[in-house]
Amino acid sequence: MLATARLQLQHLPAHLTRDSWPGQLTILEEALSHLDALDAQWRQTRAQLPEGAGPGSDAYVDALDEHHAECWSYLDDWACHGRVILDIQAAARRAPSRPKRPQLPALTSRRSGHGARGR
């Protein structure tokens, strides 16, 4: 979604965009990168928990609470700026469509035209 929004924004006429949109997309991209890193860190932490420290155990709950605490600010970035993706999509729908490329006639094989030798 982020990549699509970034691409759409590049092709939108200026009168349909807001100056804040590129910065908001950057905030979302950075937040997503941090969340991906935290997810990888959580999987590593979970794998290193002592045997029997599954969901519901004190060790698991403490580790999960710490993980969630580290994620909140990046999730808040998404809550605050995520709407920009929908706004860009709406602007892209309002934008005049580009003229379609003219269709070229189908090429025919040289063998089927003049000079083709039947066998």
PDB file of C-alpha atoms in Angstrom:
ATOM      1  CA  MET A   1       0.000   0.000   0.000  1.00  0.00           C
ATOM      2  CA  LEU A   2       2.802   2.393   0.825  1.00  0.00           C
ATOM      3  CA  ALA A   3       4.611   1.758  -2.438  1.00  0.00           C
ATOM      4  CA  THR A   4       1.383   2.216  -4.391  1.00  0.00           C
ATOM      5  CA  ALA A   5       0.605   5.467  -2.584  1.00  0.00           C
ATOM      6  CA  ARG A   6       4.146   6.732  -3.215  1.00  0.00           C
ATOM      7  CA  LEU A   7       3.832   5.914  -6.919  1.00  0.00           C
ATOM      8  CA  GLN A   8       0.367   7.465  -7.182  1.00  0.00           C
ATOM      9  CA  LEU A   9       1.617  10.620  -5.490  1.00  0.00           C
ATOM     10  CA  GLN A  10       4.392  10.988  -8.063  1.00  0.00           C
ATOM     11  CA  HIS A  11       1.838  11.019 -10.871  1.00  0.00           C
ATOM     12  CA  LEU A  12      -0.803  13.268  -9.322  1.00  0.00           C
ATOM     13  CA  PRO A  13      -1.173  16.853 -10.511  1.00  0.00           C
ATOM     14  CA  ALA A  14      -0.026  19.317  -7.853  1.00  0.00           C
ATOM     15  CA  HIS A  15      -3.474  20.840  -7.374  1.00  0.00           C
ATOM     16  CA  LEU A  16      -4.772  17.476  -6.094  1.00  0.00           C
ATOM     17  CA  THR A  17      -2.035  16.920  -3.512  1.00  0.00           C
ATOM     18  CA  ARG A  18      -1.094  18.277  -0.112  1.00  0.00           C
ATOM     19  CA  ASP A  19       2.416  19.330   0.835  1.00  0.00           C
ATOM     20  CA  SER A  20       2.295  17.094   3.918  1.00  0.00           C
ATOM     21  CA  TRP A  21       1.716  13.839   2.027  1.00  0.00           C
ATOM     22  CA  PRO A  22       5.338  12.972   1.139  1.00  0.00           C
ATOM     23  CA  GLY A  23       6.417  13.501   4.749  1.00  0.00           C
ATOM     24  CA  GLN A  24       3.532  11.449   6.066  1.00  0.00           C
ATOM     25  CA  LEU A  25       4.440   8.579   3.731  1.00  0.00           C
ATOM     26  CA  THR A  26       8.027   8.761   4.973  1.00  0.00           C
ATOM     27  CA  ILE A  27       6.819   8.580   8.588  1.00  0.00           C
ATOM     28  CA  LEU A  28       4.733   5.502   7.733  1.00  0.00           C
ATOM     29  CA  GLU A  29       7.614   3.836   5.885  1.00  0.00           C
ATOM     30  CA  GLU A  30       9.984   4.410   8.794  1.00  0.00           C
ATOM     31  CA  ALA A  31       7.410   3.193  11.315  1.00  0.00           C
ATOM     32  CA  LEU A  32       6.821   0.041   9.287  1.00  0.00           C
ATOM     33  CA  SER A  33      10.559  -0.599   9.109  1.00  0.00           C
ATOM     34  CA  HIS A  34      10.846  -0.271  12.890  1.00  0.00           C
ATOM     35  CA  LEU A  35       7.832  -2.531  13.431  1.00  0.00           C
ATOM     36  CA  ASP A  36       9.382  -5.170  11.156  1.00  0.00           C
ATOM     37  CA  ALA A  37      12.613  -5.010  13.153  1.00  0.00           C
ATOM     38  CA  LEU A  38      10.707  -5.252  16.437  1.00  0.00           C
ATOM     39  CA  ASP A  39       8.764  -8.232  15.116  1.00  0.00           C
ATOM     40  CA  ALA A  40      12.014 -10.022  14.272  1.00  0.00           C
ATOM     41  CA  GLN A  41      13.340  -9.142  17.721  1.00  0.00           C
ATOM     42  CA  TRP A  42      10.139 -10.496  19.323  1.00  0.00           C
ATOM     43  CA  ARG A  43      10.462 -13.798  17.467  1.00  0.00           C
ATOM     44  CA  GLN A  44      14.052 -14.092  18.695  1.00  0.00           C
ATOM     45  CA  THR A  45      13.063 -13.205  22.269  1.00  0.00           C
ATOM     46  CA  ARG A  46      10.205 -15.699  22.203  1.00  0.00           C
ATOM     47  CA  ALA A  47      12.531 -18.445  20.945  1.00  0.00           C
ATOM     48  CA  GLN A  48      14.941 -17.741  23.814  1.00  0.00           C
ATOM     49  CA  LEU A  49      12.338 -17.970  26.578  1.00  0.00           C
ATOM     50  CA  PRO A  50      12.834 -20.896  28.919  1.00  0.00           C
ATOM     51  CA  GLU A  51      10.973 -24.077  28.100  1.00  0.00           C
ATOM     52  CA  GLY A  52       7.485 -23.930  29.518  1.00  0.00           C
ATOM     53  CA  ALA A  53       7.378 -20.133  29.322  1.00  0.00           C
ATOM     54  CA  GLY A  54       4.510 -20.077  26.856  1.00  0.00           C
ATOM     55  CA  PRO A  55       1.565 -17.730  26.568  1.00  0.00           C
ATOM     56  CA  GLY A  56       0.167 -16.920  29.985  1.00  0.00           C
ATOM     57  CA  SER A  57       3.407 -17.528  31.893  1.00  0.00           C
ATOM     58  CA  ASP A  58       5.001 -14.592  33.729  1.00  0.00           C
ATOM     59  CA  ALA A  59       8.145 -14.661  31.562  1.00  0.00           C
ATOM     60  CA  TYR A  60       6.107 -14.668  28.357  1.00  0.00           C
ATOM     61  CA  VAL A  61       3.727 -11.926  29.496  1.00  0.00           C
ATOM     62  CA  ASP A  62       6.602  -9.717  30.684  1.00  0.00           C
ATOM     63  CA  ALA A  63       8.456 -10.125  27.383  1.00  0.00           C
ATOM     64  CA  LEU A  64       5.290  -9.474  25.396  1.00  0.00           C
ATOM     65  CA  ASP A  65       4.489  -6.368  27.465  1.00  0.00           C
ATOM     66  CA  GLU A  66       7.968  -5.014  26.754  1.00  0.00           C
ATOM     67  CA  HIS A  67       7.548  -5.762  23.050  1.00  0.00           C
ATOM     68  CA  HIS A  68       4.197  -3.990  22.935  1.00  0.00           C
ATOM     69  CA  ALA A  69       5.633  -0.967  24.770  1.00  0.00           C
ATOM     70  CA  GLU A  70       8.367  -0.682  22.131  1.00  0.00           C
ATOM     71  CA  CYS A  71       5.794  -0.869  19.320  1.00  0.00           C
ATOM     72  CA  TRP A  72       3.306   1.733  20.574  1.00  0.00           C
ATOM     73  CA  SER A  73       4.940   4.856  19.176  1.00  0.00           C
ATOM     74  CA  TYR A  74       5.219   3.317  15.701  1.00  0.00           C
ATOM     75  CA  LEU A  75       1.622   2.112  15.835  1.00  0.00           C
ATOM     76  CA  ASP A  76       0.652   5.618  16.902  1.00  0.00           C
ATOM     77  CA  ASP A  77       2.406   6.966  13.783  1.00  0.00           C
ATOM     78  CA  TRP A  78       0.164   4.704  11.722  1.00  0.00           C
ATOM     79  CA  ALA A  79      -2.929   5.806  13.641  1.00  0.00           C
ATOM     80  CA  CYS A  80      -2.062   9.468  13.078  1.00  0.00           C
ATOM     81  CA  HIS A  81      -0.832   9.328   9.470  1.00  0.00           C
ATOM     82  CA  GLY A  82      -2.258   6.147   7.936  1.00  0.00           C
ATOM     83  CA  ARG A  83      -5.215   8.025   6.466  1.00  0.00           C
ATOM     84  CA  VAL A  84      -2.838   9.606   3.935  1.00  0.00           C
ATOM     85  CA  ILE A  85      -2.901   6.352   1.951  1.00  0.00           C
ATOM     86  CA  LEU A  86      -6.670   6.659   1.530  1.00  0.00           C
ATOM     87  CA  ASP A  87      -6.398  10.366   0.746  1.00  0.00           C
ATOM     88  CA  ILE A  88      -3.866   9.721  -2.008  1.00  0.00           C
ATOM     89  CA  GLN A  89      -6.030   6.945  -3.428  1.00  0.00           C
ATOM     90  CA  ALA A  90      -9.046   9.280  -3.468  1.00  0.00           C
ATOM     91  CA  ALA A  91      -7.015  11.984  -5.213  1.00  0.00           C
ATOM     92  CA  ALA A  92      -5.794   9.452  -7.776  1.00  0.00           C
ATOM     93  CA  ARG A  93      -9.398   8.567  -8.558  1.00  0.00           C
ATOM     94  CA  ARG A  94     -10.265  12.246  -9.013  1.00  0.00           C
ATOM     95  CA  ALA A  95      -7.269  12.883 -11.266  1.00  0.00           C
ATOM     96  CA  PRO A  96      -7.969  13.080 -14.964  1.00  0.00           C
ATOM     97  CA  SER A  97      -7.061   9.841 -16.610  1.00  0.00           C
ATOM     98  CA  ARG A  98      -4.140   9.817 -18.957  1.00  0.00           C
ATOM     99  CA  PRO A  99      -4.896   9.405 -22.612  1.00  0.00           C
ATOM    100  CA  LYS A 100      -4.732   5.813 -23.620  1.00  0.00           C
ATOM    101  CA  ARG A 101      -1.923   4.730 -25.877  1.00  0.00           C
ATOM    102  CA  PRO A 102      -3.080   4.186 -29.415  1.00  0.00           C
ATOM    103  CA  GLN A 103      -3.393   0.559 -30.329  1.00  0.00           C
ATOM    104  CA  LEU A 104      -1.028  -0.477 -33.038  1.00  0.00           C
ATOM    105  CA  PRO A 105      -2.173  -2.886 -35.712  1.00  0.00           C
ATOM    106  CA  ALA A 106      -1.160  -6.454 -35.108  1.00  0.00           C
ATOM    107  CA  LEU A 107       2.053  -7.424 -36.827  1.00  0.00           C
ATOM    108  CA  THR A 108       1.841 -10.247 -39.281  1.00  0.00           C
ATOM    109  CA  SER A 109       4.493 -12.811 -39.766  1.00  0.00           C
ATOM    110  CA  ARG A 110       6.789 -12.261 -42.725  1.00  0.00           C
ATOM    111  CA  ARG A 111       6.188 -15.828 -43.773  1.00  0.00           C
ATOM    112  CA  SER A 112       2.485 -15.265 -44.222  1.00  0.00           C
ATOM    113  CA  GLY A 113       2.907 -12.169 -46.382  1.00  0.00           C
ATOM    114  CA  HIS A 114       4.491 -11.534 -49.751  1.00  0.00           C
ATOM    115  CA  GLY A 115       7.309 -13.784 -50.712  1.00  0.00           C
ATOM    116  CA  ALA A 116       6.387 -16.566 -48.351  1.00  0.00           C
ATOM    117  CA  ARG A 117       7.273 -19.910 -49.820  1.00  0.00           C
ATOM    118  CA  GLY A 118       4.830 -22.689 -49.365  1.00  0.00           C
ATOM    119  CA  ARG A 119       6.286 -26.090 -48.693  1.00  0.00           C
TER     120      ARG A 119
END
